[in-house]
C-alpha cells in the first residue's frame, strides 16, 4: 500500500486506528514508529536545549555565589558537564573566565591554611577537567587559561600561601590542625626537602625555652601527623630540658609543676649547668612550694650557688625526727652526702638504723604483750571451768 492509499484509508476510517491496522498492519506500525521517532528526537532536542541553558545559567550564577561551598558545587558541575554541551557553552565560559576566577579568590582569602590547601587542590582538579573537556571544541584561549591556572594554583598561589603561613604563624595549640595539613601536603611534593628546610629554618627563630604556648603546642604534636615538625620541635625541647646548657623559663617550669609533669622540672633543675640561672630558679622555687622533691632537685645539682642547703636538711630532719621513711628518703637523695659531710651523714644513717631498731623492738614488745594477754584470757577461762 502506497503512502497516499494509507492516508486515504486512514481518512475513510475516520482515524479509527484498529480499522486501519486491520487493513494495513505493516503500514500502521511503520507510521507509529515514525511518529515515535519524531517524538523522541523532539524530546532529545528539548532536553539538550534545557541542559545547555541550565549549564549557561550555572556559569552566570556562579558569579552570584555567597559561599565557597556554592562555588565549588557549580564549578564541579561545569567541569563535569561542559564536554557534553557544545561549543556555545565553551564560548560563554571563555567570556566570563576571569570574573569567575576573581570571585573565588575573594571568597577564600579569609580561610585557614588547612582549608586553603583543600580548596586549591579541588579547584586545580576542576580547572584541569575543564581544560581537557574543551579540547574537543578547539578553544585554545580557554584551554590554555585553565591549564595555566590549574598549575598556578598549586605551584605558585598555594606555595606562596604556605610560605606566608609558616613565616608569620604563632605556634599555639590552635594551629595543630593547620600544621598537620601543611606537613601532609608538603610531603606529597617532589621538592618537599627544600620546603621543609625553609620552614624549619623559620621555626628555629622561636624561643623554645621561653614560649609556654609553643611548649604546649609541641606537647600536642603527633609524629604520625607532622613527622618533620614534630622531630624538629621535640629535639629543640629535649636539648633544653636535658642538655643543661639552655634556660627553660620559670613560667614553663611552673606549668610542669602544676600539671603533673613535675619529673621534667626536677630533672631539668638537677642537671642545669648555668650557675646564674640556677641561682635565679633557686630564689624562685627553693623551699617555697612545700615540695620536697623540688627542693631536693636543687640539692642534687653540684653547682655551688648562694644557698644554705645544710640548714634546710637539718630543719627537715628535725621536724620529722621520728619518721624513719622521711629520714631514709633524705639520706638516699643525691647531693645530701656532699651537703652534710661524711660525719653528719653517718650520724643520719645511724639515726635511721636506731629508729628502725626501736620500731622493731616496739613491734616485738607489742607482739609479746598480745601473746601474754591471750594466755591470760585462756587461763581465766580454764579457771572458770574448774570452778564449775
Coordinates of C-alpha atoms in Angstrom, one line a residue:
X1 CA 0.0 0.0 0.0
X2 CA 1.4 3.4 -1.0
X3 CA 1.5 6.3 1.4
X4 CA -1.4 8.1 -0.4
X5 CA -3.5 4.9 -0.1
X6 CA -2.6 4.6 3.6
X7 CA -3.7 8.2 4.3
X8 CA -6.9 7.6 2.2
X9 CA -7.7 4.5 4.3
X10 CA -7.0 6.5 7.5
X11 CA -9.4 9.2 6.4
X12 CA -12.1 6.8 5.3
X13 CA -12.0 5.0 8.7
X14 CA -12.3 8.4 10.4
X15 CA -9.0 7.8 12.0
X16 CA -10.1 4.5 13.6
X17 CA -6.7 3.0 14.3
X18 CA -7.9 -0.5 14.8
X19 CA -9.8 -0.5 11.4
X20 CA -6.7 1.0 9.7
X21 CA -4.5 -1.6 11.3
X22 CA -6.8 -4.5 10.1
X23 CA -6.5 -3.2 6.5
X24 CA -2.8 -2.2 6.5
X25 CA -1.0 -3.6 9.6
X26 CA 2.6 -3.1 8.3
X27 CA 2.0 0.5 7.2
X28 CA 0.3 1.3 10.5
X29 CA 3.3 0.0 12.5
X30 CA 5.7 2.0 10.3
X31 CA 3.7 5.1 10.8
X32 CA 3.7 4.6 14.6
X33 CA 7.5 4.0 14.5
X34 CA 8.0 7.3 12.6
X35 CA 5.8 9.2 15.0
X36 CA 7.6 7.8 18.0
X37 CA 11.0 8.6 16.4
X38 CA 9.8 12.2 15.9
X39 CA 8.7 12.4 19.5
X40 CA 12.0 11.0 20.8
X41 CA 14.0 13.4 18.6
X42 CA 11.9 16.3 19.9
X43 CA 12.3 15.2 23.5
X44 CA 16.1 14.8 23.0
X45 CA 16.4 18.3 21.4
X46 CA 14.3 19.9 24.1
X47 CA 16.3 18.1 26.8
X48 CA 19.6 19.2 25.2
X49 CA 18.5 22.8 24.9
X50 CA 17.4 22.7 28.5
X51 CA 20.7 21.2 29.7
X52 CA 22.7 23.7 27.6
X53 CA 20.6 26.6 29.1
X54 CA 21.0 25.1 32.5
X55 CA 24.8 25.0 32.2
X56 CA 24.9 28.5 30.8
X57 CA 22.8 29.6 33.7
X58 CA 25.2 27.9 36.1
X59 CA 28.1 29.8 34.6
X60 CA 26.2 33.0 35.0
X61 CA 25.0 32.4 38.6
X62 CA 28.5 31.2 39.8
X63 CA 29.3 34.9 39.9
X64 CA 26.5 35.4 42.5
X65 CA 27.5 32.7 44.9
X66 CA 27.9 33.8 48.5
X67 CA 29.9 30.8 49.9
X68 CA 32.8 28.6 48.7
X69 CA 30.5 25.6 49.0
X70 CA 28.1 27.1 46.4
X71 CA 31.0 28.0 44.2
X72 CA 32.6 24.5 44.4
X73 CA 29.3 22.8 43.6
X74 CA 28.8 25.0 40.5
X75 CA 32.4 24.8 39.2
X76 CA 32.4 21.0 39.7
X77 CA 29.1 20.8 37.7
X78 CA 30.7 22.9 34.9
X79 CA 33.8 20.7 34.8
X80 CA 31.8 17.5 34.6
X81 CA 29.2 18.7 32.1
X82 CA 30.9 21.1 29.7
X83 CA 32.2 18.4 27.4
X84 CA 28.6 17.3 26.6
X85 CA 27.0 20.7 25.9
X86 CA 28.7 22.1 22.8
X87 CA 30.9 25.0 21.7
X88 CA 28.3 27.6 22.6
X89 CA 28.7 26.9 26.3
X90 CA 32.5 26.8 26.0
X91 CA 32.5 30.3 24.3
X92 CA 30.2 31.6 27.1
X93 CA 32.6 30.3 29.8
X94 CA 35.5 31.8 28.0
X95 CA 33.9 35.2 28.1
X96 CA 33.5 35.0 31.9
X97 CA 36.6 33.1 32.9
X98 CA 38.4 36.0 34.6
X99 CA 35.4 37.1 36.6
X100 CA 34.8 33.5 37.8
X101 CA 38.5 33.2 38.9
X102 CA 38.4 36.6 40.7
X103 CA 35.2 35.6 42.5
X104 CA 36.8 32.6 44.2
X105 CA 40.0 34.4 45.1
X106 CA 37.9 36.9 47.2
X107 CA 35.9 34.1 48.9
X108 CA 38.8 32.1 50.2
X109 CA 41.0 35.0 51.3
X110 CA 40.0 34.5 55.0
X111 CA 40.2 30.7 55.0
X112 CA 42.7 28.9 57.3
X113 CA 45.7 27.3 55.6
X114 CA 44.2 23.9 56.1
X115 CA 41.0 25.0 54.2
X116 CA 43.1 26.7 51.5
X117 CA 45.0 23.6 50.8
X118 CA 41.9 21.6 50.2
X119 CA 40.3 24.4 48.2
X120 CA 43.2 24.9 45.9
X121 CA 43.6 21.2 45.3
X122 CA 39.9 20.9 44.4
X123 CA 40.0 24.0 42.1
X124 CA 43.1 22.8 40.3
X125 CA 41.5 19.5 39.7
X126 CA 38.3 21.1 38.3
X127 CA 40.3 23.6 36.2
X128 CA 42.2 20.7 34.7
X129 CA 39.0 18.9 33.9
X130 CA 37.6 22.0 32.2
X131 CA 40.8 22.4 30.1
X132 CA 40.7 18.8 29.0
X133 CA 36.9 18.9 28.3
X134 CA 37.3 21.9 26.0
X135 CA 39.9 20.4 23.8
X136 CA 37.1 18.9 21.6
X137 CA 35.9 22.4 20.8
X138 CA 39.4 23.6 19.9
X139 CA 39.0 26.7 22.1
X140 CA 42.8 27.4 22.5
X141 CA 42.4 30.5 24.7
X142 CA 40.1 28.8 27.2
X143 CA 42.1 25.6 27.3
X144 CA 45.4 27.5 27.9
X145 CA 43.8 29.7 30.5
X146 CA 42.5 26.8 32.6
X147 CA 45.7 24.7 32.1
X148 CA 47.8 27.6 33.3
X149 CA 45.5 28.4 36.3
X150 CA 45.3 24.7 37.3
X151 CA 49.1 24.7 37.5
X152 CA 49.5 28.1 39.1
X153 CA 47.0 27.4 41.9
X154 CA 49.3 24.7 43.3
X155 CA 52.8 25.7 42.1
X156 CA 52.5 29.4 42.9
X157 CA 49.4 30.5 44.8
X158 CA 49.3 27.7 47.3
X159 CA 53.1 27.6 47.6
X160 CA 53.0 31.4 48.5
X161 CA 50.1 30.9 50.9
X162 CA 52.1 28.1 52.8
X163 CA 55.2 30.2 52.8
X164 CA 53.4 33.2 54.2
X165 CA 51.8 31.0 56.8
X166 CA 54.9 29.4 58.2
X167 CA 56.7 32.8 58.2
X168 CA 54.0 34.5 60.2
X169 CA 52.3 31.9 62.3
X170 CA 52.4 31.8 66.1
X171 CA 52.6 28.1 67.0
X172 CA 49.8 27.5 69.6
X173 CA 47.6 24.6 70.3
X174 CA 45.0 26.2 67.9
X175 CA 47.5 25.6 65.0
X176 CA 47.8 21.9 65.4
X177 CA 45.3 21.0 62.6
X178 CA 46.9 23.6 60.3
X179 CA 50.4 22.4 60.8
X180 CA 49.3 18.8 60.3
X181 CA 47.6 19.8 57.0
X182 CA 50.7 21.7 55.8
X183 CA 53.1 18.9 56.6
X184 CA 50.8 16.3 55.0
X185 CA 50.6 18.4 51.8
X186 CA 54.3 19.2 51.6
X187 CA 55.1 15.5 51.9
X188 CA 53.3 15.0 48.6
X189 CA 55.6 17.4 46.7
X190 CA 58.7 16.5 44.7
X191 CA 60.7 19.3 46.4
X192 CA 59.5 18.6 49.9
X193 CA 63.0 18.6 51.4
X194 CA 63.7 22.1 50.1
X195 CA 60.4 23.4 51.5
X196 CA 60.9 21.7 54.9
X197 CA 64.4 23.2 55.1
X198 CA 62.9 26.7 54.7
X199 CA 60.0 26.0 57.1
X200 CA 62.2 24.6 59.9
X201 CA 64.7 27.5 59.4
X202 CA 61.8 29.9 60.2
X203 CA 60.7 27.8 63.2
X204 CA 64.2 27.8 64.6
X205 CA 63.7 31.5 65.3
X206 CA 61.2 30.7 68.0
X207 CA 62.2 31.0 71.7
X208 CA 61.6 27.3 72.6
X209 CA 62.7 27.8 76.2
X210 CA 60.5 30.8 77.0
X211 CA 57.3 30.4 74.9
X212 CA 54.8 28.5 77.0
X213 CA 52.2 28.4 74.2
X214 CA 54.9 26.9 71.9
X215 CA 55.7 24.4 74.6
X216 CA 52.1 23.3 74.9
X217 CA 51.9 23.1 71.1
X218 CA 54.8 20.7 70.9
X219 CA 53.3 18.6 73.6
X220 CA 50.2 18.1 71.4
X221 CA 52.1 17.3 68.2
X222 CA 52.0 13.7 66.9
X223 CA 54.8 12.2 64.9
X224 CA 52.4 10.3 62.5
X225 CA 50.6 13.6 61.6
X226 CA 53.5 16.0 61.4
X227 CA 56.7 14.0 61.4
X228 CA 59.3 16.6 60.3
X229 CA 57.9 19.4 62.5
X230 CA 57.5 17.0 65.4
X231 CA 61.0 15.8 65.3
X232 CA 62.5 19.2 64.9
X233 CA 60.5 20.8 67.8
X234 CA 61.0 17.7 70.0
X235 CA 64.7 17.9 69.5
X236 CA 64.8 21.6 70.5
X237 CA 62.8 20.9 73.7
X238 CA 64.9 17.8 74.6
X239 CA 68.1 19.8 74.1
X240 CA 66.8 22.4 76.6
X241 CA 65.3 20.0 79.1
X242 CA 68.2 17.5 79.1
X243 CA 71.3 19.3 77.9
X244 CA 71.6 21.6 80.9
X245 CA 73.1 24.5 78.8
X246 CA 69.9 26.5 78.0
X247 CA 67.3 28.2 80.0
X248 CA 63.8 26.8 80.5
X249 CA 61.6 29.7 81.7
X250 CA 60.0 30.0 85.1
X251 CA 56.5 30.0 83.6
X252 CA 57.2 26.7 81.8
X253 CA 58.6 25.2 84.9
X254 CA 55.5 26.4 86.8
X255 CA 53.3 24.8 84.2
X256 CA 55.2 21.5 84.6
X257 CA 55.0 21.6 88.4
X258 CA 51.3 22.4 88.4
X259 CA 50.2 19.9 85.7
X260 CA 51.5 16.5 87.0
X261 CA 54.7 16.8 85.0
X262 CA 57.0 17.5 87.9
X263 CA 59.7 15.0 87.0
X264 CA 60.6 17.0 83.9
X265 CA 61.1 20.1 86.2
X266 CA 63.1 18.1 88.8
X267 CA 65.4 16.6 86.1
X268 CA 66.0 20.0 84.5
X269 CA 66.9 21.7 87.7
X270 CA 69.2 18.9 88.9
X271 CA 71.1 18.8 85.6
X272 CA 71.3 22.6 84.9
X273 CA 74.8 23.8 84.3
X274 CA 74.1 27.5 84.2
X275 CA 75.1 28.8 87.6
X276 CA 73.4 32.2 87.4
X277 CA 70.2 30.8 86.1
X278 CA 70.2 28.0 88.8
X279 CA 70.5 30.8 91.4
X280 CA 67.5 32.6 89.9
X281 CA 65.5 29.4 89.9
X282 CA 66.6 28.7 93.5
X283 CA 65.4 32.1 94.6
X284 CA 62.1 31.5 92.9
X285 CA 61.3 27.9 93.9
X286 CA 63.6 26.5 96.7
X287 CA 61.7 25.9 99.9
X288 CA 58.8 27.9 98.6
X289 CA 56.3 25.2 97.4
X290 CA 56.1 22.6 100.1
X291 CA 57.6 20.1 97.5
X292 CA 60.4 18.0 99.0
X293 CA 61.3 16.6 95.6
X294 CA 61.6 20.0 94.1
X295 CA 63.9 21.2 96.9
X296 CA 66.0 18.0 96.6
X297 CA 66.4 18.6 92.9
X298 CA 68.4 21.8 93.8
X299 CA 70.5 19.9 96.3
X300 CA 71.2 17.2 93.7
X301 CA 72.8 19.9 91.4
X302 CA 76.5 20.0 92.1
X303 CA 76.8 23.7 91.1
X304 CA 77.8 26.0 94.0
X305 CA 75.3 28.8 94.5
X306 CA 74.2 31.0 97.4
X307 CA 72.0 28.6 99.4
X308 CA 72.1 27.1 102.8
X309 CA 71.2 23.5 101.8
X310 CA 72.6 22.1 105.1
X311 CA 70.3 24.2 107.2
X312 CA 67.4 23.1 105.1
X313 CA 68.2 19.4 105.6
X314 CA 68.8 19.9 109.3
X315 CA 65.4 21.5 109.7
X316 CA 63.6 18.9 107.6
X317 CA 65.2 16.1 109.7
X318 CA 64.4 17.9 113.0
X319 CA 60.7 18.3 112.0
X320 CA 60.5 14.6 111.1
X321 CA 62.9 13.1 113.6
X322 CA 60.7 10.2 114.3
X323 CA 59.7 9.5 110.7
X324 CA 62.2 6.8 109.6
X325 CA 60.8 6.8 106.0
X326 CA 61.4 10.5 105.7
X327 CA 64.9 10.3 107.1
X328 CA 65.8 7.4 104.9
X329 CA 64.4 9.2 101.8
X330 CA 66.5 12.2 102.6
X331 CA 69.6 10.1 103.2
X332 CA 69.2 8.3 99.8
X333 CA 68.8 11.6 97.8
X334 CA 71.5 12.8 95.5
X335 CA 73.7 15.5 96.9
X336 CA 72.8 15.1 100.6
X337 CA 76.0 13.3 101.4
X338 CA 78.1 16.1 99.9
X339 CA 76.0 18.7 101.7
X340 CA 76.1 17.2 105.2
X341 CA 79.6 15.8 105.0
X342 CA 80.6 12.2 105.9
X343 CA 80.4 12.6 109.7
X344 CA 76.9 14.1 109.8
X345 CA 75.8 11.7 107.1
X346 CA 77.0 8.8 109.2
X347 CA 75.0 10.1 112.1
X348 CA 72.0 10.4 109.8
X349 CA 72.4 6.7 108.8
X350 CA 72.8 5.7 112.4
X351 CA 69.6 7.6 113.3
X352 CA 67.8 5.6 110.6
X353 CA 69.1 2.4 112.0
X354 CA 68.3 3.4 115.5
X355 CA 64.7 4.3 114.6
X356 CA 64.4 1.0 112.7
X357 CA 65.7 -0.9 115.7
X358 CA 63.3 1.0 118.0
X359 CA 60.4 0.2 115.7
X360 CA 61.4 -3.5 115.6
X361 CA 61.7 -3.7 119.4
X362 CA 58.4 -2.0 119.7
X363 CA 56.9 -4.4 117.3
X364 CA 58.4 -7.4 119.3
X365 CA 57.1 -5.9 122.6
X366 CA 53.6 -5.4 121.2
X367 CA 53.6 -9.0 119.9
X368 CA 54.8 -10.3 123.3
X369 CA 52.1 -8.3 125.1
X370 CA 49.5 -9.6 122.7
X371 CA 50.6 -13.2 123.4
X372 CA 50.6 -12.5 127.2
X373 CA 47.0 -11.1 127.0
X374 CA 45.9 -14.1 125.0
X375 CA 47.5 -16.5 127.6
X376 CA 45.8 -14.6 130.4
X377 CA 42.5 -14.9 128.7
X378 CA 42.9 -18.7 128.3
X379 CA 44.0 -19.1 132.0
X380 CA 40.9 -17.2 133.2
X381 CA 38.7 -19.4 131.0
X382 CA 40.3 -22.5 132.4
X383 CA 39.9 -21.3 136.0
X384 CA 36.3 -20.6 135.4
X385 CA 35.7 -24.1 134.0
X386 CA 37.4 -25.7 137.1
X387 CA 35.2 -23.7 139.4
X388 CA 32.1 -25.2 137.8

